[in-house]
Tab-separated table of C-alpha atoms in Angstrom:
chain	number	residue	atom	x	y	z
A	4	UNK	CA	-19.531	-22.320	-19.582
A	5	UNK	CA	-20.418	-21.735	-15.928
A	6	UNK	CA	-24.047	-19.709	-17.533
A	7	UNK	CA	-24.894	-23.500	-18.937
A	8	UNK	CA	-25.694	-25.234	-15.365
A	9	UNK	CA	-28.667	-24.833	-13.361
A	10	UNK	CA	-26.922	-23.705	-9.833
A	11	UNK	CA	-29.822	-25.454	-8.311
A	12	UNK	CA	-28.971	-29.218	-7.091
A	13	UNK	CA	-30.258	-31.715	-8.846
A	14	UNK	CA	-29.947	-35.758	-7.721
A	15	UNK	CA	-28.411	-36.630	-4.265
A	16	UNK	CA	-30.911	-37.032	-1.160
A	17	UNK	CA	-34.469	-36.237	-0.855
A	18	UNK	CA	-35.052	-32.970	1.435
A	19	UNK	CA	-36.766	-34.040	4.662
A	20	UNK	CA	-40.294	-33.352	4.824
A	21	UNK	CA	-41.392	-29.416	4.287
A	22	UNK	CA	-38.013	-28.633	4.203
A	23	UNK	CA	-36.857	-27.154	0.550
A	24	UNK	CA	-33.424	-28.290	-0.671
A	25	UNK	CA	-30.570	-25.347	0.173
A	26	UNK	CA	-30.585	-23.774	-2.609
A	27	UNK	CA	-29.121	-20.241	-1.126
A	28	UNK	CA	-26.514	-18.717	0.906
A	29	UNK	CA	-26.470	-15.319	2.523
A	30	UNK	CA	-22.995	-14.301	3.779
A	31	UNK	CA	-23.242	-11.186	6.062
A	32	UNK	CA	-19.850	-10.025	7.345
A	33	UNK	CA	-20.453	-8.494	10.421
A	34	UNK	CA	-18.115	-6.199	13.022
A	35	UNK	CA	-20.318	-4.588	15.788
A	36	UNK	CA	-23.864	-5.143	14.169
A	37	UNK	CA	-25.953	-6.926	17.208
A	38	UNK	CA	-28.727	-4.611	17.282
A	39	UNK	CA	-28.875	-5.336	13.686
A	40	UNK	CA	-29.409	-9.172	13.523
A	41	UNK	CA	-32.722	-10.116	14.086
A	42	UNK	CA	-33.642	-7.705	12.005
A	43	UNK	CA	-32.030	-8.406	9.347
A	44	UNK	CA	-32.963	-12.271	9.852
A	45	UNK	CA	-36.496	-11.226	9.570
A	46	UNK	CA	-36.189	-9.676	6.360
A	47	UNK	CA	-34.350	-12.345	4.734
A	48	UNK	CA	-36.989	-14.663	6.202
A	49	UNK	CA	-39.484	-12.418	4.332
A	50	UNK	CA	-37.730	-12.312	1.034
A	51	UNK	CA	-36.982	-15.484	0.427
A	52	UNK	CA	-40.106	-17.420	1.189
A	53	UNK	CA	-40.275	-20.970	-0.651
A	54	UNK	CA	-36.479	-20.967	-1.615
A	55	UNK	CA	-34.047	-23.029	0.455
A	56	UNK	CA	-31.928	-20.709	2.384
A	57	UNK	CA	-29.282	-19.829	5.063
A	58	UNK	CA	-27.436	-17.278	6.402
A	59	UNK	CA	-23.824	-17.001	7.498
A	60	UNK	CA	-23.236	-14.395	9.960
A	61	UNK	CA	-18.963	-13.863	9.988
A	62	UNK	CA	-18.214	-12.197	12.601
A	63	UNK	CA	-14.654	-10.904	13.627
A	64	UNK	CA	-14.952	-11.160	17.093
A	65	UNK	CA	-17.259	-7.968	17.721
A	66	UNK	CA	-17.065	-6.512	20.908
A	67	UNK	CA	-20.916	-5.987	21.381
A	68	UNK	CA	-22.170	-9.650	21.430
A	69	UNK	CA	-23.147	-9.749	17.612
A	70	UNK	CA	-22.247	-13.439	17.288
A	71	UNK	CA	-23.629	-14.200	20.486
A	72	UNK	CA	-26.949	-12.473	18.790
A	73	UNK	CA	-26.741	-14.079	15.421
A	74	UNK	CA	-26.423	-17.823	18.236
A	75	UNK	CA	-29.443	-17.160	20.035
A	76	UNK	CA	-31.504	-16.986	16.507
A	77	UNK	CA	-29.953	-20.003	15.255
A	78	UNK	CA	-30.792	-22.334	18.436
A	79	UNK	CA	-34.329	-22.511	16.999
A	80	UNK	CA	-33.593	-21.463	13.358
A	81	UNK	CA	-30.604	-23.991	11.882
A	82	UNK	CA	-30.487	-21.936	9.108
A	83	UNK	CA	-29.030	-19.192	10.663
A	84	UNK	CA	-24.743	-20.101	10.818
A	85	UNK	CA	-22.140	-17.906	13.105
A	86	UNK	CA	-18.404	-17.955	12.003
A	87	UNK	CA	-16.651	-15.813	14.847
A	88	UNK	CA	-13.144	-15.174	13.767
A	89	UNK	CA	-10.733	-15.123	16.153
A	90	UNK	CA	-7.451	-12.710	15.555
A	91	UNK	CA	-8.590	-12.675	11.885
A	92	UNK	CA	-10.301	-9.460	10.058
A	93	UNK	CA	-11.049	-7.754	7.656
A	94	UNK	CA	-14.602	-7.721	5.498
A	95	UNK	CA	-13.107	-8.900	1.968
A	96	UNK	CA	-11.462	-11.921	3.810
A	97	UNK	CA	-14.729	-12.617	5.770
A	98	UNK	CA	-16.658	-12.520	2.579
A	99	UNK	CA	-14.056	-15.236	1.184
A	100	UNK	CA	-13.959	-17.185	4.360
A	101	UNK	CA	-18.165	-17.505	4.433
A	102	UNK	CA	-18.676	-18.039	0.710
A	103	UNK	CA	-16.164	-20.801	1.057
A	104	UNK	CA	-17.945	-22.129	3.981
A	105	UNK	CA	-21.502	-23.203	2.579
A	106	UNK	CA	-22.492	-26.360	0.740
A	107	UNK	CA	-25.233	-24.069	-1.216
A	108	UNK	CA	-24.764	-24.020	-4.838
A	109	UNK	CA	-25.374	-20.122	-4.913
A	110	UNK	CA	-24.070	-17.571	-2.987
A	111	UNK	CA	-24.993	-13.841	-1.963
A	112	UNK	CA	-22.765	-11.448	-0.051
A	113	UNK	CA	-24.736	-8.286	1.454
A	114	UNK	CA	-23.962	-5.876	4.471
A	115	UNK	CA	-25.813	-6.759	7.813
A	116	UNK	CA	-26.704	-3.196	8.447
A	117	UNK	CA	-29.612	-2.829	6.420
A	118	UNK	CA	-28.582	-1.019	3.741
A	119	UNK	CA	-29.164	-3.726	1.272
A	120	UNK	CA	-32.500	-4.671	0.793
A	121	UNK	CA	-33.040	-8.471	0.955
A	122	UNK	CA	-36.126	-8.308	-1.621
A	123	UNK	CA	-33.589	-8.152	-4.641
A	124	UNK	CA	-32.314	-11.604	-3.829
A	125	UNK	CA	-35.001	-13.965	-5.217
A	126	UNK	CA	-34.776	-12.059	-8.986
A	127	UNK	CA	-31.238	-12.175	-8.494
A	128	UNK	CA	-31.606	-15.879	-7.607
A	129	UNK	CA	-33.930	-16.821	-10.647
A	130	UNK	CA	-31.260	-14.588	-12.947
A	131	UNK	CA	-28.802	-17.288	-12.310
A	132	UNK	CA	-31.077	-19.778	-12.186
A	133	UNK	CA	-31.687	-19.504	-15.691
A	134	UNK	CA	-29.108	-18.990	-17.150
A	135	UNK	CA	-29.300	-15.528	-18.242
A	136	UNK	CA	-25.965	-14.474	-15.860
A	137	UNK	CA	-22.999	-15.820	-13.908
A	138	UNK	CA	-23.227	-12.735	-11.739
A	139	UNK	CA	-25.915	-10.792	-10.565
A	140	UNK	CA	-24.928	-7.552	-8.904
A	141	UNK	CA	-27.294	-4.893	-6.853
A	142	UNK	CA	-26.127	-1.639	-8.284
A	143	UNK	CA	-26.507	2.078	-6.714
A	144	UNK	CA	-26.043	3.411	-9.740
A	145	UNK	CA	-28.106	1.616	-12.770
A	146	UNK	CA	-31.631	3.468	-13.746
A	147	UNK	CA	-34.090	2.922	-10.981
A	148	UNK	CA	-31.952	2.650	-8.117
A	149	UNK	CA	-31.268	5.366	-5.770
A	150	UNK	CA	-29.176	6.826	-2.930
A	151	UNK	CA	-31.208	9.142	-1.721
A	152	UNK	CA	-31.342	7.573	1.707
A	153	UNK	CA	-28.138	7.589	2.213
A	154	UNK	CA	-27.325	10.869	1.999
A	155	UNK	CA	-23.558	10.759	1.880
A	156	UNK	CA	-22.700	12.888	-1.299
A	157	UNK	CA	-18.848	12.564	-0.738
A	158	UNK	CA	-19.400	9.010	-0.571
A	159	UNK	CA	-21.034	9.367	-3.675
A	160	UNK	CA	-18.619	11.027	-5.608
A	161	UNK	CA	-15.560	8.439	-4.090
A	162	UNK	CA	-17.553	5.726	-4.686
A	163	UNK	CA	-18.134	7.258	-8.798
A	164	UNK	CA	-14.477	7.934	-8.736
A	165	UNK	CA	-13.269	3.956	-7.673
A	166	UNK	CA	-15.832	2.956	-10.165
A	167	UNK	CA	-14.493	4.223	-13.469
A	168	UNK	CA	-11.497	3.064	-12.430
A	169	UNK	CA	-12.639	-0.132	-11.605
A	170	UNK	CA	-14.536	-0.747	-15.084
A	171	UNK	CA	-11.114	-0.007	-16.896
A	172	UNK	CA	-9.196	-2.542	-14.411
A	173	UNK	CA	-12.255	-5.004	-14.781
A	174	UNK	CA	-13.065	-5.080	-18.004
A	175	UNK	CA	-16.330	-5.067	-17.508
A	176	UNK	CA	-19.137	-2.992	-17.744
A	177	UNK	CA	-20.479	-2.410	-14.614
A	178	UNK	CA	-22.743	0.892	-12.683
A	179	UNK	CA	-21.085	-0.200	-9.394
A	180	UNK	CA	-18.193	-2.602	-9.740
A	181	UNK	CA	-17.184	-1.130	-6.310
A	182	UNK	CA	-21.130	-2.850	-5.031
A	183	UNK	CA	-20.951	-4.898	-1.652
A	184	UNK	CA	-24.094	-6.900	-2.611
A	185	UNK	CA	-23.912	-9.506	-4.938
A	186	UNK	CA	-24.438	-13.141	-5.958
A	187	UNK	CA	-22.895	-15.618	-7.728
A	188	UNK	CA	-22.485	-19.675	-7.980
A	189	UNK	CA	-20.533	-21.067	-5.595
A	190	UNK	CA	-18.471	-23.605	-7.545
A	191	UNK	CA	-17.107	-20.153	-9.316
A	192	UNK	CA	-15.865	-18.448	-6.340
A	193	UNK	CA	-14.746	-21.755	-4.987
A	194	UNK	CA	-12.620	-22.324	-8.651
A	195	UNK	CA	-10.243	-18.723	-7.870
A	196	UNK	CA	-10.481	-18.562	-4.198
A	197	UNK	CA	-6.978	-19.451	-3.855
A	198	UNK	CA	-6.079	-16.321	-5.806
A	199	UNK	CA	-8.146	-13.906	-3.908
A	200	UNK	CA	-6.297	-11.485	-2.537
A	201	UNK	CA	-8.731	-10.436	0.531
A	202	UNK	CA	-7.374	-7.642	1.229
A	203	UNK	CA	-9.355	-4.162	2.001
A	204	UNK	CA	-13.497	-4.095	1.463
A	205	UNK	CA	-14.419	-4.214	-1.725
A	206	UNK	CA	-14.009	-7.920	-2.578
A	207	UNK	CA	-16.881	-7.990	-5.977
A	208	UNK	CA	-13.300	-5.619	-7.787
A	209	UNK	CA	-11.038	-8.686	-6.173
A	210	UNK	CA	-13.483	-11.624	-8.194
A	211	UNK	CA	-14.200	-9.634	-11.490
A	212	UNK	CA	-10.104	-8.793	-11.416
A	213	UNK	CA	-9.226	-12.487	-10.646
A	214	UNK	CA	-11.890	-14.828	-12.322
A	215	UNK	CA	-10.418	-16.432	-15.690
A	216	UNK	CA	-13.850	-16.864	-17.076
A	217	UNK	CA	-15.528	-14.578	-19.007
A	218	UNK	CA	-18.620	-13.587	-16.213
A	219	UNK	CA	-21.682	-12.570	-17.955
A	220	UNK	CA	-23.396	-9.831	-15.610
A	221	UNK	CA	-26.871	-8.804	-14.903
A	222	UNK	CA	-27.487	-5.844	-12.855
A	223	UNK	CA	-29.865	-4.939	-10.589
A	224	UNK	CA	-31.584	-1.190	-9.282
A	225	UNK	CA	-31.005	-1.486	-5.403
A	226	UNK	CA	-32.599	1.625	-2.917
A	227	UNK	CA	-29.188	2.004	-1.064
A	228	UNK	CA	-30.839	2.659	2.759
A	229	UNK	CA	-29.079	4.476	5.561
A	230	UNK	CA	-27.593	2.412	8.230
A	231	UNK	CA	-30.421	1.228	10.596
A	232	UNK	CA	-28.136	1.276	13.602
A	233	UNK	CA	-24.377	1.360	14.235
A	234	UNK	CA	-21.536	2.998	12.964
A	235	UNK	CA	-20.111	2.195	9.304
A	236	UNK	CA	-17.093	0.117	8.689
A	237	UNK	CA	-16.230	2.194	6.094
A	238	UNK	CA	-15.106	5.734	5.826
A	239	UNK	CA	-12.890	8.477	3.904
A	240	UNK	CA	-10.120	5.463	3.510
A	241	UNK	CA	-12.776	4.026	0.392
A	242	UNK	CA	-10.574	5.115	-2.504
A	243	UNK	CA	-7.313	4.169	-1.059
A	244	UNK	CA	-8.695	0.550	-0.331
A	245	UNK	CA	-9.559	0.783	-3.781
A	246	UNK	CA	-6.118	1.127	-5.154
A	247	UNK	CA	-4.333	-1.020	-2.641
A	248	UNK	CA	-6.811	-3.460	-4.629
A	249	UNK	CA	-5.122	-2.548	-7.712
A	250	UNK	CA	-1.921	-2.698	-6.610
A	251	UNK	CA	-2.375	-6.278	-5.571
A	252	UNK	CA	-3.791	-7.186	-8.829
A	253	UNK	CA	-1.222	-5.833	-10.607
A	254	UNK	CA	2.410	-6.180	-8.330
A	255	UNK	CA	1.514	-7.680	-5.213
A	256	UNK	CA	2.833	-11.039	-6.410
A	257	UNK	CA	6.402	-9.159	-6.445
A	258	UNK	CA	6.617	-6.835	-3.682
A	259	UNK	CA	3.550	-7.538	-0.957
A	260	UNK	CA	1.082	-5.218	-0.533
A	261	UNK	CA	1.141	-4.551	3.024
A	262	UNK	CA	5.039	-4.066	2.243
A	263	UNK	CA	4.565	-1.588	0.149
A	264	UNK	CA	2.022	0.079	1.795
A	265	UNK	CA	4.527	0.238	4.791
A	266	UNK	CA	7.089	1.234	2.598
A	267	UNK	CA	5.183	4.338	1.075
A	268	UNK	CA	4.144	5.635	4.484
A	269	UNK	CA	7.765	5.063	5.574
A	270	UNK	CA	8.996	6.986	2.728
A	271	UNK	CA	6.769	10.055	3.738
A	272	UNK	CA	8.285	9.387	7.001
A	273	UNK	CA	11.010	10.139	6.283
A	274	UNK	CA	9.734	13.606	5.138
A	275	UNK	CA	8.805	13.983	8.235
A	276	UNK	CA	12.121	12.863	10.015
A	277	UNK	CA	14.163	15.161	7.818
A	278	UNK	CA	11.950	18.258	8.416
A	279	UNK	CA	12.044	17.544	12.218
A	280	UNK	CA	16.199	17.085	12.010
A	281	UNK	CA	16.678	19.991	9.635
A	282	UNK	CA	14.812	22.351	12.090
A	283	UNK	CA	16.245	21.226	15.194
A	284	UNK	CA	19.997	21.302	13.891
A	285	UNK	CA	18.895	25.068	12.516
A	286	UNK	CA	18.427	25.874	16.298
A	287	UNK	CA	20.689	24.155	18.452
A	288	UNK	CA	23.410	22.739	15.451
A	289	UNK	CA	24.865	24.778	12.572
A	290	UNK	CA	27.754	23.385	11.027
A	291	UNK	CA	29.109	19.660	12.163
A	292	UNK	CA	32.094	19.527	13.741
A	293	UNK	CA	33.170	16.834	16.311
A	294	UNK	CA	31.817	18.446	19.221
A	295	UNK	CA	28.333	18.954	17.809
A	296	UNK	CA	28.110	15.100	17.623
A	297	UNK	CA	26.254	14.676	20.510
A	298	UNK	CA	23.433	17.652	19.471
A	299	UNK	CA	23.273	15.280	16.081
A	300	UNK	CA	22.073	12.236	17.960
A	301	UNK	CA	19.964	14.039	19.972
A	302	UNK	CA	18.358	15.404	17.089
A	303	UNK	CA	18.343	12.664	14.949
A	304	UNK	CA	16.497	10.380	18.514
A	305	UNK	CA	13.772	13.372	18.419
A	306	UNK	CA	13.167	12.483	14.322
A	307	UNK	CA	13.167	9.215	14.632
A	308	UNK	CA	10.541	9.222	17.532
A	309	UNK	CA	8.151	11.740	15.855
A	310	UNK	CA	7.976	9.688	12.388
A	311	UNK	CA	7.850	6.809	14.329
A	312	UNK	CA	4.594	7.889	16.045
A	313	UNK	CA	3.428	9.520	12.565
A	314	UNK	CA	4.288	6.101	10.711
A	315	UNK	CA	2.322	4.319	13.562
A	316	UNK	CA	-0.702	7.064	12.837
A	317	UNK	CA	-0.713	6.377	9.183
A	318	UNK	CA	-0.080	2.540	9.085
A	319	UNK	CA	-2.867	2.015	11.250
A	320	UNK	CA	-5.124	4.345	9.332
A	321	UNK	CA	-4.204	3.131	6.424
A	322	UNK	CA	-1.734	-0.219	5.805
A	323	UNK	CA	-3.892	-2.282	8.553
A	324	UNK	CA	-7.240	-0.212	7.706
A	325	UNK	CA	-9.408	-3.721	8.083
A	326	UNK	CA	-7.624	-4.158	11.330
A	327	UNK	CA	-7.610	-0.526	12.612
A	328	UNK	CA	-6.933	0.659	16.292
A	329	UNK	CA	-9.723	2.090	17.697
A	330	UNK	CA	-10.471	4.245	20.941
A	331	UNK	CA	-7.934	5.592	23.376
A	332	UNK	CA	-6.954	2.366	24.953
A	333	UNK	CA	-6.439	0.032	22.174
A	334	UNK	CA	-4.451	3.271	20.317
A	335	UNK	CA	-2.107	3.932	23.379
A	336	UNK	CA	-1.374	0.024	23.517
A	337	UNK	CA	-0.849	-0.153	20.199
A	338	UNK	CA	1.773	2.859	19.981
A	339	UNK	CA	3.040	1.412	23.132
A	340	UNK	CA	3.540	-2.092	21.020
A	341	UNK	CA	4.792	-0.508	18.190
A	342	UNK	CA	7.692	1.891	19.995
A	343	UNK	CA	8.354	-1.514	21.805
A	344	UNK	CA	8.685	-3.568	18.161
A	345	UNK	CA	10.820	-0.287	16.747
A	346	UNK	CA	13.063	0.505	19.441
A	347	UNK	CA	15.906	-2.046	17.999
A	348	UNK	CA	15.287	-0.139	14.949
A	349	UNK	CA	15.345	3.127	16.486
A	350	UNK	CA	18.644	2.022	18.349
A	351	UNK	CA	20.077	0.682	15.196
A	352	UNK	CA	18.891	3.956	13.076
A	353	UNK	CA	20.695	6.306	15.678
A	354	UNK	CA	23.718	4.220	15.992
A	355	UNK	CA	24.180	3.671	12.037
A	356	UNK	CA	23.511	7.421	10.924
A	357	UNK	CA	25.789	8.673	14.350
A	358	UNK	CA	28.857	6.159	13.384
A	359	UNK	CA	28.631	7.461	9.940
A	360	UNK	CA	28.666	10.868	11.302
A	361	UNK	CA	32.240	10.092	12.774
A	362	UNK	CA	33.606	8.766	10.132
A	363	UNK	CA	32.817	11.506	7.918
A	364	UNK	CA	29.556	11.276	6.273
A	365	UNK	CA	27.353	14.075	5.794
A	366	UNK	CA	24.270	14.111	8.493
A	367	UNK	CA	21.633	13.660	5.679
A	368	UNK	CA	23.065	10.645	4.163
A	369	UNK	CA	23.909	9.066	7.136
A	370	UNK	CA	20.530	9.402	8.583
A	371	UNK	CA	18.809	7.891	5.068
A	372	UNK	CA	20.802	5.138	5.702
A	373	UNK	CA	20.048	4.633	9.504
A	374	UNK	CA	16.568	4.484	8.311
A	375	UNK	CA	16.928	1.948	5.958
A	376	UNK	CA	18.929	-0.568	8.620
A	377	UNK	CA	15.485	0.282	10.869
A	378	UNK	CA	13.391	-0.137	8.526
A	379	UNK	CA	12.851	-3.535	7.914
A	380	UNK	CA	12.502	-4.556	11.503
A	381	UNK	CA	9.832	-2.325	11.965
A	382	UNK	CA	7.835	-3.964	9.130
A	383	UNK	CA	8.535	-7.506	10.259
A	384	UNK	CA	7.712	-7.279	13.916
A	385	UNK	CA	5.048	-4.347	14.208
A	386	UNK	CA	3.020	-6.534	11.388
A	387	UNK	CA	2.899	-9.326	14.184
A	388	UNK	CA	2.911	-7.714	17.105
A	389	UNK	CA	0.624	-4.357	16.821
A	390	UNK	CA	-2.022	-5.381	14.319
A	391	UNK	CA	-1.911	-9.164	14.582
A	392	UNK	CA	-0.340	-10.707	11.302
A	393	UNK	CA	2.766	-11.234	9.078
A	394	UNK	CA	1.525	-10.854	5.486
């Protein structure tokens, strides 16, 4: 059972002289967070006196200079790591990729913006030190912890929402299954890392719905803080991230996740390209005949650009939500990218519905299956080429 070692090393070299043996790793995924840092070094300096410690800053590739921050610290404090990610994102992922990355026999994941206090981690520590859990979690939600700071009722009630749901996909009885702090023994992560799906934020759901072993939990009250500085990774998106965690748990072996995400959003595209067709044939079409041919395909190009920008909106909100677009440049490149990756499917869509038009097809079944030939191209290269993978 994984409760029956000490997660503390035992044997092997002799720590150099007032040095304690590494006993703990931090792992603080970080996007945009520099004026955060040192700060957050100091407290972790200040709550773990005595214990062996580092910290793993993974950053993915901030704009502001946070892993050239987290560098300058660690020139004349070697515990402090930097893992800057390069065309790789995502926070569950760069939780993975830093637990992974530590020789520390216990691991913590918290958020670098201060929210989490650092003082929990030496009881959490000693809790699997022990014995007494596998897991030790820092929960909003158990009696004597508090939100109060935060101040974010709707976050509240999404977060309370993902977490009953959570508990019944778990198994487990947690407060906060949906928690971003945590700690657990390395060797365990390390034993279903492969199986991880890393995708979305909340990657504590991802290990309690992929870990074979039964995980015996101990929870602790944390005084959730509001953000010292910066802007929050998350937002309204919390509960969807939640059940594209699901869904990969439960089908994303059979049909991929981002697939199907693209696929869903493409299907209330094409809501949106038959509402845009229907009302431009009720203006300038009526009935087909072989000289309103040419009004189809013009109406059919002006549906098939306006879902294409409206997939584009969606997918980036929501299918590459780790990876998101942000601020007028990046968006307008992006769009640009992604009418660029589309347009053989937007020729081939047009072309397929309009020769089935001619040949007698009704204009409604002819443009579902133009769709369909465009479809798949879109997926393949916009997952490349606008948001920087092929998953």
């Amino acid at each position: 059972m994984p409760g029956s070692e000490n997660p503390l090393p035992a044997g092997g070299p002799p720590p150099r002289a007032g040095k304690e043996p590494l006993q703990l790793a931090v792992v603080l995924p970080t996007y945009n967070e520099r004026e955060n840092v040192a700060a957050m070094v100091g407290r972790l300096d200040l709550a773990l006196a005595g214990i062996g410690w580092e910290a793993i800053f993974v950053d993915d590739n901030s704009n502001d200079g946070t892993a050239d921050a987290a560098r300058e610290i660690s020139r004349v404090d070697p515990r402090i790591r930097v893992i800057q990610r390069i065309g790789r994102r995502g926070l569950a992922s760069a939780a993975i990729e830093g637990m992974c990355a530590t020789a520390a026999p216990v691991v913590a994941v918290m958020d670098a913006d201060q929210q989490h206090d650092p003082a929990l981690l030496p009881d959490m520590l000693a809790a699997l030190a022990s014995g007494e859990s596998d897991l030790a979690v820092a929960s909003r939600f158990v009696a004597g912890a508090s939100t109060a700071e935060w101040n974010r009722p709707d976050r509240e009630k999404a977060s309370a929402l993902a977490n009953a749901l959570a508990r019944k996909v778990a198994g487990v009885e947690l407060t906060d299954p949906m928690s971003g702090y945590f700690m657990l023994r390395t060797e365990v992560l390390r034993r279903d890392a492969h199986r991880l799906s890393g995708i979305g934020f909340k990657i504590l759901l991802d290990i309690l719905a992929t870990v074979e072993a039964p995980l015996r939990v101990k929870e602790f009250p944390l005084r959730f803080a509001a953000r010292a500085q910066g802007e929050s990774k998350l937002d309204r998106t919390i509960v969807f991230e939640f059940l594209v965690g699901l869904y990969d748990k439960w089908l994303g072996q059979v049909i991929p996740t981002r697939f199907a995400l693209f696929g869903t959003i493409g299907a209330a595209g094409v809501v949106v390209h038959m509402t845009v067709l229907s009302a431009f044939l009720a203006v300038f079409g009526g009935r087909f005949e072989d000289h309103l041919v040419t009004t189809f395909e013009a109406g059919q190009t002006l549906a098939a650009l306006v879902a294409m920008t409206f997939n584009f909106a969606l997918n980036n909100a929501l299918t590459y939500a780790d990876q998101r677009l942000r601020g007028p440049g990046p968006l307008l490149r992006g769009w640009l990218r992604f009418a660029l990756t589309c347009s053989v499917g937007l020729l081939a869509n047009v072309g397929v519905a309009a020769l089935l038009v001619r040949e007698g097809f009704h204009a409604y079944p002819a443009a579902l299956a133009g769709i369909l030939i465009g479809s798949v191209w879109n997926y393949a290269l916009s997952s490349r080429f606008v948001w920087g993978r092929f998953r």
